[in-house]
Amino acid sequence: MTSVVGIPSGPPLRHVSPWALSSFWGGSAFHWLLILLILMPADVVRFVGAEQKGTYLGLLIGVGAILALILPPLIGTLSDKLGLRLAFLRWGVAINLAGLAVMGLAATLLAGAGLAGFWVYGLGYLLVQIGNNTATAPYSALIPELVAPGSRGRYSGVMAQLQALGQLVGAALAFGLSKADLPPLVSYLLIMAVLVGSAALTLGRVAEPPLQAQPGQHWRWFAASVARALAVMVALGAAYLLLAHLIPGFSLAMAFSLPLLVVVAVIAALLLERSGAVNMTPHPLLGSRLLTVFLYQPFLWVFITRMLFSLGQYSIQPFLQFYTADVLGQKNPGTATSLMLGCIIVGSIVSALIGGRLSDRVGRKRVIYVAGSGMAVSAILLLFAPSFVAALALALAFGLGYGAFVSVDWALGSDAMPSPATYARDMGLWHVAFVAPQLSSAPQGFLLDWGNARGLTLDIPHLGYVIVFGIAAACFILGVILVRNIRGVS
């Protein structure tokens, strides 16, 4: 790892509690589970009705995903240039709270206003996305920045455990709030309280790292960069919609091409490394050219393997409720899905801390080999589960693998950063590997429907689920195999 004048490259002199350091990750996980899985679907129905719920919910999630792709690397770069971390957490939480207030008030007071209420609600959601990404992009740099490499597994395990606990508490409270039949604003106020509490613990127990600001007009650069990125994303989105309208079956073709694109990307990375363009030395222009980070060998493969695991996750997660109804034959798929998610979360809580600590002793890769293989096997076996109880056991097994993987993966990502001078930017860019695969849910949905329809004509029950779950398992296995390519990390 390179060292940069004015930026500490070693562990801090003062001990930082892993629980305080990752407290805000737990609050953020609680925040997103309630918003995305519980509140937004119900609120959108209140505004636009059941017939258009899918269209407008998809619109909100799609715009939010675009912001989550654009903002982390840019805000991370701004954080590096200004030499600030926790200041962004304060600013981001303030914007996030304003967005939650707008969403809660709109859902409570404007539920009967139709599209007018929906657009106010959507504005609140945009503020939530902007605020949360403003807070978390620089915040992501703290583990590699403040924690010695030999302790990162333990700290990352605590982070994964707090995230899982946040999700579990969020799911339990969502169940209780639904039974109490309280106004939507109460749920949003509860989220605000948890977010403030978790941020206050981190801000109160973690000191601002002693970073040095770089000279320049950084805010002007940031505004121009965001404008350019949004223009590119809008152009790409418009092109996709136009092609989908003009060419029959375009969305289905994109779904089939997704696995091919993954293979092409892996082959391109292998060829770049063989040509010598990718190596163990950070590029001389690393500080000024964003994409040069991919020429650093450990970062390239950590990014690719995280992308593969996320693709596998989002090939299954959005369709669990359909799976419980169609494959397992559950009469109440919503409750059944909640139980399956609960098993996954409990499994991940158990394995997160163990996996992180173990990786500090035996190495990151060995834990990922076992965890990723377990996730792949569980994904395949879910298709052959003889009963719902067996499916719950497989969900628990998947959670055990997932929790260990997440804890170790974050430590591995921290180890693979090329320079302390660009920690926040590069961790923000690595975050794209988490978020971008969410966009695959739409083409995977087309593939699921197409496969199930073809299965009826070919007398192959649930063919769509076989294809989608098979793609997930293949992504997990390929990710496990390619982890071997990460050099300089055990």
PDB file of C-alpha atoms in Angstrom, residues 252 256 446-467:
ATOM      1  CA  LEU A 252     -35.913 -10.391 -22.843  1.00  0.00           C
ATOM      2  CA  PHE A 256     -30.414 -13.413 -21.784  1.00  0.00           C
ATOM      3  CA  PHE A 446     -38.504 -10.995 -17.628  1.00  0.00           C
ATOM      4  CA  LEU A 447     -36.387 -14.149 -17.687  1.00  0.00           C
ATOM      5  CA  LEU A 448     -38.392 -15.649 -14.812  1.00  0.00           C
ATOM      6  CA  ASP A 449     -41.722 -15.046 -16.558  1.00  0.00           C
ATOM      7  CA  TRP A 450     -40.408 -16.287 -19.918  1.00  0.00           C
ATOM      8  CA  GLY A 451     -38.969 -19.444 -18.378  1.00  0.00           C
ATOM      9  CA  ASN A 452     -42.147 -20.284 -16.476  1.00  0.00           C
ATOM     10  CA  ALA A 453     -44.234 -19.792 -19.619  1.00  0.00           C
ATOM     11  CA  ARG A 454     -41.876 -21.987 -21.667  1.00  0.00           C
ATOM     12  CA  GLY A 455     -41.900 -24.560 -18.893  1.00  0.00           C
ATOM     13  CA  LEU A 456     -45.645 -24.989 -19.280  1.00  0.00           C
ATOM     14  CA  THR A 457     -45.281 -25.860 -22.972  1.00  0.00           C
ATOM     15  CA  LEU A 458     -42.261 -28.115 -22.390  1.00  0.00           C
ATOM     16  CA  ASP A 459     -43.771 -29.787 -19.300  1.00  0.00           C
ATOM     17  CA  ILE A 460     -40.887 -28.545 -17.120  1.00  0.00           C
ATOM     18  CA  PRO A 461     -42.457 -27.114 -13.940  1.00  0.00           C
ATOM     19  CA  HIS A 462     -41.025 -23.818 -12.668  1.00  0.00           C
ATOM     20  CA  LEU A 463     -38.437 -23.559 -15.455  1.00  0.00           C
ATOM     21  CA  GLY A 464     -38.128 -19.821 -14.833  1.00  0.00           C
ATOM     22  CA  TYR A 465     -37.055 -20.415 -11.241  1.00  0.00           C
ATOM     23  CA  VAL A 466     -34.560 -23.062 -12.390  1.00  0.00           C
ATOM     24  CA  ILE A 467     -32.981 -20.514 -14.760  1.00  0.00           C
TER      25      ILE A 467
END
